[in-house]
Amino acid sequence: MEDSGVSPLPSTPPARSPLFRAEQFIWLTARVLEQRLFAYHFLHGCPQAVEAALDAYRNEDGGYGHALEPDLRGPVSQPLHTARALRVLDALGRCGGQRVERVCRYLTSVSTPDGALPAVHPGQRGYPTAPFLTVVDNPPSELLTTGPVVGLLHRNEVWHAWLFRATDYCWQAVESLEKSHPYEVQAAVAFLDSAPDRPRAQAAADRLGHLVREQRLAALDPDRLDASPVAAGYAPGEHHFPHDFARSPDSLARAWFTDDEMTRSLDHLAAGQQEDGGWPVTWRQWAPAPTLEARPMVTIEALRTLRAYGRFVG
C-alpha cells in the first residue's frame, strides 16, 4: 500500500486505571485538603501543602473545627475533628512538636472525668449535626473517639500527661468489650495496633477477633450480603468487611481472617469504585454537603488500603 503521508488514527487507549479515574474524581469534587492529600499520597505532592490546607481548620484552642469531619458542621473545635487532623498529620509523618502539644492541651480540656474523649462536646449545640451524633450536656466517654487518638499519639511517641489516663481508659474499654459494633471494633484496633504493651495488645486483639467472628461483625462473603447482618442503627446495607478492620497487612486484625477471606474483601473493595471514579459513602446520609465532602475522603482511604495490600502501584 502506498504511504499517503497521513498519520494513522490513534488506537483505542487502554482502559483507564483506577488511580487515574480517582484522580479525576478528586479534582472534580474534593476540598482543597483532600486534593492535596491525594497529591501527597499518589502524585509526589509535598507535605507542607497538606499542612497549610489543614491549618484552615485549626482553632485558637488547639483543636480543629469548621466541618473537618463533615458530619459535624460549624466552627467549634470537636474531638472528632481533632482526631481526623491527627490522622492527616500522622500520614505526613508530622504528628509531633508544638502543634501536637497544643492538640493535647485541647484534648485535656474536653476530656471526661475518666480522662477519655466524648464523641461530641456540648459546644456543638446550635450547629447542624448528623442525627446519629447526639449533643448532650454531659457526654459519656467513647472508645470510638479515644482509641484512634491515643493509638496515633503512641505510634508517634508523643508523651503528655493526658495520655496516661486516656491509655488506661482504652485498655479498660477494649478488654471489657462484649456486645460491640464495627466502628467500635475499628477504634479498638486503632488503639491496639500502636499500644506500647505489645503482648497485652496481642492478647486483646486475639480476644477481639473471636468476638468479631462470633457476632458476625464482618461480612466474609461479599457475594452473599443478604446473609450478613447489619449492626443496629446502621444504614441499610452498611456492611463492614475484613479490609475495614485490617487496613494494612501489619494490623493485628489481619490475623482474624483467612487469605481467601481477605482476597474476597479486597476484590469487593476494588470493585466498589463508581463510574465517576470515587468510592461511595455507605453510612447513613443526612444532607448533601457532608456526603459530597466525605466521598473524597473515603476514596483516598480505599486507594491507600488497596495499595497497602499490593493491589496497585501509585
Short mmCIF file of C-alpha atoms in Angstrom, two decimals:
data_model
loop_
_atom_site.label_atom_id
_atom_site.label_comp_id
_atom_site.label_asym_id
_atom_site.label_seq_id
_atom_site.Cartn_x
_atom_site.Cartn_y
_atom_site.Cartn_z
CA MET A 1 0.00 0.00 0.00
CA GLU A 2 1.27 3.45 -0.90
CA ASP A 3 2.16 5.75 2.00
CA SER A 4 -0.34 8.62 1.97
CA GLY A 5 1.78 10.75 4.32
CA VAL A 6 -1.10 10.94 6.81
CA SER A 7 -0.55 9.57 10.30
CA PRO A 8 -2.96 6.75 11.21
CA LEU A 9 -5.71 7.43 13.74
CA PRO A 10 -4.64 6.52 17.29
CA SER A 11 -5.85 3.16 18.54
CA THR A 12 -8.34 2.98 21.38
CA PRO A 13 -6.47 3.90 24.58
CA PRO A 14 -6.13 1.19 27.20
CA ALA A 15 -8.69 1.09 29.96
CA ARG A 16 -8.12 3.93 32.39
CA SER A 17 -6.56 2.84 35.67
CA PRO A 18 -8.47 3.08 38.96
CA LEU A 19 -5.94 5.66 40.13
CA PHE A 20 -6.45 7.85 37.07
CA ARG A 21 -10.23 7.71 37.46
CA ALA A 22 -9.93 8.52 41.16
CA GLU A 23 -7.69 11.47 40.39
CA GLN A 24 -10.30 12.96 38.06
CA PHE A 25 -12.93 12.46 40.76
CA ILE A 26 -10.77 14.21 43.36
CA TRP A 27 -10.11 17.27 41.18
CA LEU A 28 -13.82 17.47 40.36
CA THR A 29 -15.30 17.13 43.85
CA ALA A 30 -12.80 17.35 46.72
CA ARG A 31 -11.99 20.10 49.16
CA VAL A 32 -8.51 21.62 48.96
CA LEU A 33 -7.34 19.45 51.87
CA GLU A 34 -8.30 16.19 50.16
CA GLN A 35 -6.91 17.41 46.83
CA ARG A 36 -3.55 17.99 48.49
CA LEU A 37 -3.74 14.73 50.43
CA PHE A 38 -4.35 12.83 47.21
CA ALA A 39 -1.42 14.62 45.58
CA TYR A 40 0.80 13.80 48.57
CA HIS A 41 -0.10 10.09 48.64
CA PHE A 42 -0.18 9.38 44.92
CA LEU A 43 1.38 12.24 42.93
CA HIS A 44 4.53 13.03 44.94
CA GLY A 45 2.97 16.18 46.41
CA CYS A 46 4.68 17.98 49.28
CA PRO A 47 3.56 17.61 52.91
CA GLN A 48 3.81 21.36 53.51
CA ALA A 49 0.89 21.93 51.14
CA VAL A 50 -1.25 19.47 53.10
CA GLU A 51 -0.33 21.13 56.39
CA ALA A 52 -1.24 24.56 55.01
CA ALA A 53 -4.68 23.27 53.99
CA LEU A 54 -5.17 21.59 57.37
CA ASP A 55 -4.34 24.82 59.21
CA ALA A 56 -7.54 26.37 57.83
CA TYR A 57 -9.48 24.09 60.20
CA ARG A 58 -7.41 24.83 63.33
CA ASN A 59 -8.79 26.97 66.15
CA GLU A 60 -7.09 29.07 68.80
CA ASP A 61 -7.82 26.44 71.48
CA GLY A 62 -5.55 23.94 69.70
CA GLY A 63 -8.44 21.83 68.43
CA TYR A 64 -9.94 21.61 64.96
CA GLY A 65 -13.40 22.53 63.67
CA HIS A 66 -15.07 24.00 60.59
CA ALA A 67 -16.56 20.68 59.46
CA LEU A 68 -13.20 18.94 59.06
CA GLU A 69 -15.26 15.86 59.97
CA PRO A 70 -18.17 16.52 57.57
CA ASP A 71 -20.95 15.20 59.81
CA LEU A 72 -20.29 17.99 62.36
CA ARG A 73 -20.87 21.44 60.85
CA GLY A 74 -19.91 24.78 62.36
CA PRO A 75 -16.64 26.39 63.51
CA VAL A 76 -16.20 24.97 67.01
CA SER A 77 -13.46 22.50 67.90
CA GLN A 78 -14.57 18.92 68.43
CA PRO A 79 -12.75 15.70 69.35
CA LEU A 80 -13.84 14.04 66.09
CA HIS A 81 -12.43 16.91 64.02
CA THR A 82 -9.22 16.81 66.01
CA ALA A 83 -8.91 13.05 65.61
CA ARG A 84 -9.14 13.47 61.83
CA ALA A 85 -6.48 16.21 61.92
CA LEU A 86 -4.16 13.85 63.81
CA ARG A 87 -4.71 11.17 61.16
CA VAL A 88 -3.66 13.65 58.49
CA LEU A 89 -0.55 14.66 60.42
CA ASP A 90 0.29 11.01 61.07
CA ALA A 91 0.03 10.23 57.35
CA LEU A 92 2.51 13.04 56.69
CA GLY A 93 4.91 11.84 59.38
CA ARG A 94 4.42 15.17 61.18
CA CYS A 95 2.43 14.17 64.25
CA GLY A 96 4.62 15.83 66.85
CA GLY A 97 6.14 19.08 68.02
CA GLN A 98 4.37 22.17 69.32
CA ARG A 99 1.34 21.63 67.10
CA VAL A 100 0.57 18.29 68.76
CA GLU A 101 1.40 19.71 72.18
CA ARG A 102 -1.39 22.25 71.61
CA VAL A 103 -3.68 19.46 70.44
CA CYS A 104 -3.03 17.54 73.66
CA ARG A 105 -3.87 20.60 75.73
CA TYR A 106 -7.16 20.86 73.84
CA LEU A 107 -7.89 17.16 74.39
CA THR A 108 -7.22 17.57 78.10
CA SER A 109 -9.69 20.47 78.26
CA VAL A 110 -12.55 18.44 76.73
CA SER A 111 -11.87 15.04 78.30
CA THR A 112 -14.40 13.35 80.56
CA PRO A 113 -13.77 12.71 84.28
CA ASP A 114 -12.10 9.36 83.48
CA GLY A 115 -9.69 11.02 81.06
CA ALA A 116 -11.30 9.85 77.83
CA LEU A 117 -12.91 11.78 74.98
CA PRO A 118 -16.57 12.23 74.16
CA ALA A 119 -17.75 11.85 70.58
CA VAL A 120 -19.35 15.31 70.60
CA HIS A 121 -18.61 18.15 73.01
CA PRO A 122 -21.68 20.21 74.00
CA GLY A 123 -20.18 23.26 72.28
CA GLN A 124 -21.65 21.75 69.10
CA ARG A 125 -25.15 22.70 70.21
CA GLY A 126 -26.75 25.16 67.78
CA TYR A 127 -24.83 23.99 64.73
CA PRO A 128 -26.03 21.41 62.17
CA THR A 129 -25.13 17.91 63.33
CA ALA A 130 -25.76 14.46 61.90
CA PRO A 131 -28.78 12.92 63.65
CA PHE A 132 -26.71 9.88 64.68
CA LEU A 133 -24.32 12.14 66.68
CA THR A 134 -26.07 13.22 69.86
CA VAL A 135 -25.30 16.53 71.60
CA VAL A 136 -25.79 16.32 75.39
CA ASP A 137 -24.60 18.40 78.32
CA ASN A 138 -22.50 15.68 79.96
CA PRO A 139 -21.40 13.38 77.14
CA PRO A 140 -20.03 9.95 78.05
CA SER A 141 -16.56 8.66 77.30
CA GLU A 142 -16.29 7.00 73.91
CA LEU A 143 -13.78 4.39 72.79
CA LEU A 144 -14.89 5.34 69.27
CA THR A 145 -13.17 8.71 69.68
CA THR A 146 -10.48 7.98 72.25
CA GLY A 147 -8.98 4.78 70.82
CA PRO A 148 -7.78 6.16 67.47
CA VAL A 149 -6.40 9.34 69.06
CA VAL A 150 -4.46 7.51 71.76
CA GLY A 151 -3.15 4.99 69.22
CA LEU A 152 -1.89 7.73 66.90
CA LEU A 153 -0.14 9.57 69.71
CA HIS A 154 1.60 6.40 70.91
CA ARG A 155 2.67 5.48 67.38
CA ASN A 156 4.32 8.88 67.05
CA GLU A 157 5.92 8.62 70.50
CA VAL A 158 4.07 11.63 71.82
CA TRP A 159 4.12 11.84 75.59
CA HIS A 160 1.72 14.04 77.50
CA ALA A 161 0.15 13.79 80.95
CA TRP A 162 -3.31 13.34 79.42
CA LEU A 163 -2.17 10.17 77.64
CA PHE A 164 -1.68 8.17 80.85
CA ARG A 165 -5.34 8.31 81.91
CA ALA A 166 -6.60 8.07 78.35
CA THR A 167 -4.49 4.95 77.77
CA ASP A 168 -5.84 3.34 80.96
CA TYR A 169 -9.36 4.09 79.74
CA CYS A 170 -8.67 2.46 76.37
CA TRP A 171 -7.31 -0.71 77.95
CA GLN A 172 -10.32 -0.98 80.23
CA ALA A 173 -12.77 -0.31 77.41
CA VAL A 174 -11.14 -2.72 74.93
CA GLU A 175 -10.65 -5.55 77.39
CA SER A 176 -14.24 -5.32 78.62
CA LEU A 177 -15.91 -5.25 75.19
CA GLU A 178 -18.67 -7.82 74.91
CA LYS A 179 -21.50 -6.83 72.60
CA SER A 180 -19.98 -4.42 70.09
CA HIS A 181 -20.38 -2.99 66.61
CA PRO A 182 -17.97 -2.48 63.67
CA TYR A 183 -16.98 1.15 64.26
CA GLU A 184 -16.22 0.47 67.91
CA VAL A 185 -14.08 -2.53 66.94
CA GLN A 186 -12.22 -0.40 64.38
CA ALA A 187 -11.47 2.12 67.13
CA ALA A 188 -10.19 -0.68 69.36
CA VAL A 189 -7.90 -1.92 66.57
CA ALA A 190 -6.58 1.61 66.01
CA PHE A 191 -5.56 1.65 69.67
CA LEU A 192 -4.17 -1.89 69.82
CA ASP A 193 -2.08 -1.55 66.66
CA SER A 194 0.03 1.13 68.37
CA ALA A 195 -0.35 0.43 72.09
CA PRO A 196 3.09 0.25 73.78
CA ASP A 197 2.41 -3.03 75.61
CA ARG A 198 2.63 -5.38 72.61
CA PRO A 199 1.95 -8.73 74.40
CA ARG A 200 -1.14 -7.23 76.06
CA ALA A 201 -2.26 -5.77 72.72
CA GLN A 202 -1.83 -9.15 71.00
CA ALA A 203 -3.89 -10.90 73.66
CA ALA A 204 -6.64 -8.27 73.47
CA ALA A 205 -6.66 -8.48 69.66
CA ASP A 206 -6.97 -12.27 69.73
CA ARG A 207 -9.99 -12.00 72.00
CA LEU A 208 -11.49 -9.25 69.85
CA GLY A 209 -11.08 -11.32 66.70
CA HIS A 210 -13.12 -14.13 68.23
CA LEU A 211 -15.81 -11.60 69.16
CA VAL A 212 -15.93 -10.22 65.60
CA ARG A 213 -16.46 -13.68 64.16
CA GLU A 214 -18.93 -14.82 66.81
CA GLN A 215 -21.06 -11.70 66.42
CA ARG A 216 -20.70 -11.72 62.61
CA LEU A 217 -19.49 -8.13 62.53
CA ALA A 218 -17.53 -8.71 59.30
CA ALA A 219 -19.20 -9.75 56.04
CA LEU A 220 -16.92 -12.58 54.94
CA ASP A 221 -18.64 -13.35 51.63
CA PRO A 222 -19.41 -10.20 49.62
CA ASP A 223 -21.45 -12.30 47.18
CA ARG A 224 -23.94 -13.22 49.91
CA LEU A 225 -24.52 -9.96 51.75
CA ASP A 226 -28.17 -10.79 52.26
CA ALA A 227 -26.99 -13.40 54.76
CA SER A 228 -24.85 -10.90 56.71
CA PRO A 229 -26.50 -8.85 59.46
CA VAL A 230 -26.17 -5.07 59.65
CA ALA A 231 -25.50 -3.59 63.09
CA ALA A 232 -28.39 -1.92 64.86
CA GLY A 233 -28.69 1.75 63.97
CA TYR A 234 -26.56 1.43 60.83
CA ALA A 235 -27.84 2.33 57.39
CA PRO A 236 -29.43 -0.43 55.29
CA GLY A 237 -26.63 -2.27 53.53
CA GLU A 238 -23.92 -0.70 55.71
CA HIS A 239 -21.78 -3.82 55.86
CA HIS A 240 -18.20 -3.99 57.07
CA PHE A 241 -15.58 -6.26 55.55
CA PRO A 242 -12.20 -7.68 56.63
CA HIS A 243 -10.34 -4.77 55.00
CA ASP A 244 -12.33 -2.32 57.16
CA PHE A 245 -10.75 -3.83 60.27
CA ALA A 246 -7.30 -4.67 58.87
CA ARG A 247 -6.39 -1.58 56.82
CA SER A 248 -2.92 -2.96 56.19
CA PRO A 249 -1.22 -6.36 56.39
CA ASP A 250 0.63 -5.16 59.51
CA SER A 251 -2.57 -4.69 61.53
CA LEU A 252 -3.27 -7.11 64.37
CA ALA A 253 -6.71 -7.57 62.82
CA ARG A 254 -5.20 -9.21 59.73
CA ALA A 255 -4.87 -12.47 61.70
CA TRP A 256 -8.64 -12.57 62.17
CA PHE A 257 -9.23 -13.50 58.53
CA THR A 258 -8.03 -16.21 56.18
CA ASP A 259 -6.18 -15.37 52.97
CA ASP A 260 -9.27 -16.24 50.95
CA GLU A 261 -11.48 -14.00 53.08
CA MET A 262 -9.08 -11.10 52.71
CA THR A 263 -8.80 -11.62 48.96
CA ARG A 264 -12.58 -11.57 48.55
CA SER A 265 -12.74 -8.46 50.72
CA LEU A 266 -10.14 -6.59 48.68
CA ASP A 267 -11.76 -7.69 45.42
CA HIS A 268 -15.01 -6.24 46.70
CA LEU A 269 -13.30 -3.00 47.70
CA ALA A 270 -11.66 -2.64 44.29
CA ALA A 271 -14.96 -3.31 42.55
CA GLY A 272 -16.66 -0.60 44.63
CA GLN A 273 -15.18 2.24 42.58
CA GLN A 274 -18.09 4.01 40.93
CA GLU A 275 -18.49 5.31 37.41
CA ASP A 276 -17.30 8.81 38.40
CA GLY A 277 -14.05 7.40 39.85
CA GLY A 278 -14.92 7.73 43.52
CA TRP A 279 -15.98 5.25 46.18
CA PRO A 280 -19.39 5.58 47.85
CA VAL A 281 -20.34 6.66 51.36
CA THR A 282 -22.03 3.65 52.96
CA TRP A 283 -23.09 5.12 56.29
CA ARG A 284 -26.37 6.96 56.85
CA GLN A 285 -26.59 10.12 54.75
CA TRP A 286 -28.45 13.10 56.12
CA ALA A 287 -27.55 16.14 53.95
CA PRO A 288 -25.93 16.64 50.53
CA ALA A 289 -22.82 18.59 51.62
CA PRO A 290 -21.49 16.07 54.18
CA THR A 291 -21.84 13.25 51.66
CA LEU A 292 -20.12 15.25 48.93
CA GLU A 293 -17.23 16.13 51.25
CA ALA A 294 -16.90 12.61 52.66
CA ARG A 295 -16.64 10.75 49.35
CA PRO A 296 -13.12 12.02 48.50
CA MET A 297 -12.01 11.00 52.00
CA VAL A 298 -13.48 7.52 51.51
CA THR A 299 -11.85 7.31 48.08
CA ILE A 300 -8.37 8.16 49.37
CA GLU A 301 -8.78 5.61 52.17
CA ALA A 302 -9.85 2.91 49.70
CA LEU A 303 -6.85 3.58 47.48
CA ARG A 304 -4.45 3.52 50.42
CA THR A 305 -5.86 0.20 51.64
CA LEU A 306 -5.58 -1.35 48.18
CA ARG A 307 -2.02 -0.10 47.84
CA ALA A 308 -1.08 -1.43 51.29
CA TYR A 309 -2.04 -4.90 50.07
CA GLY A 310 -0.13 -4.51 46.80
CA ARG A 311 -3.18 -4.16 44.60
CA PHE A 312 -1.62 -1.35 42.55
CA VAL A 313 1.45 0.84 42.46
CA GLY A 314 0.94 4.57 42.84
#
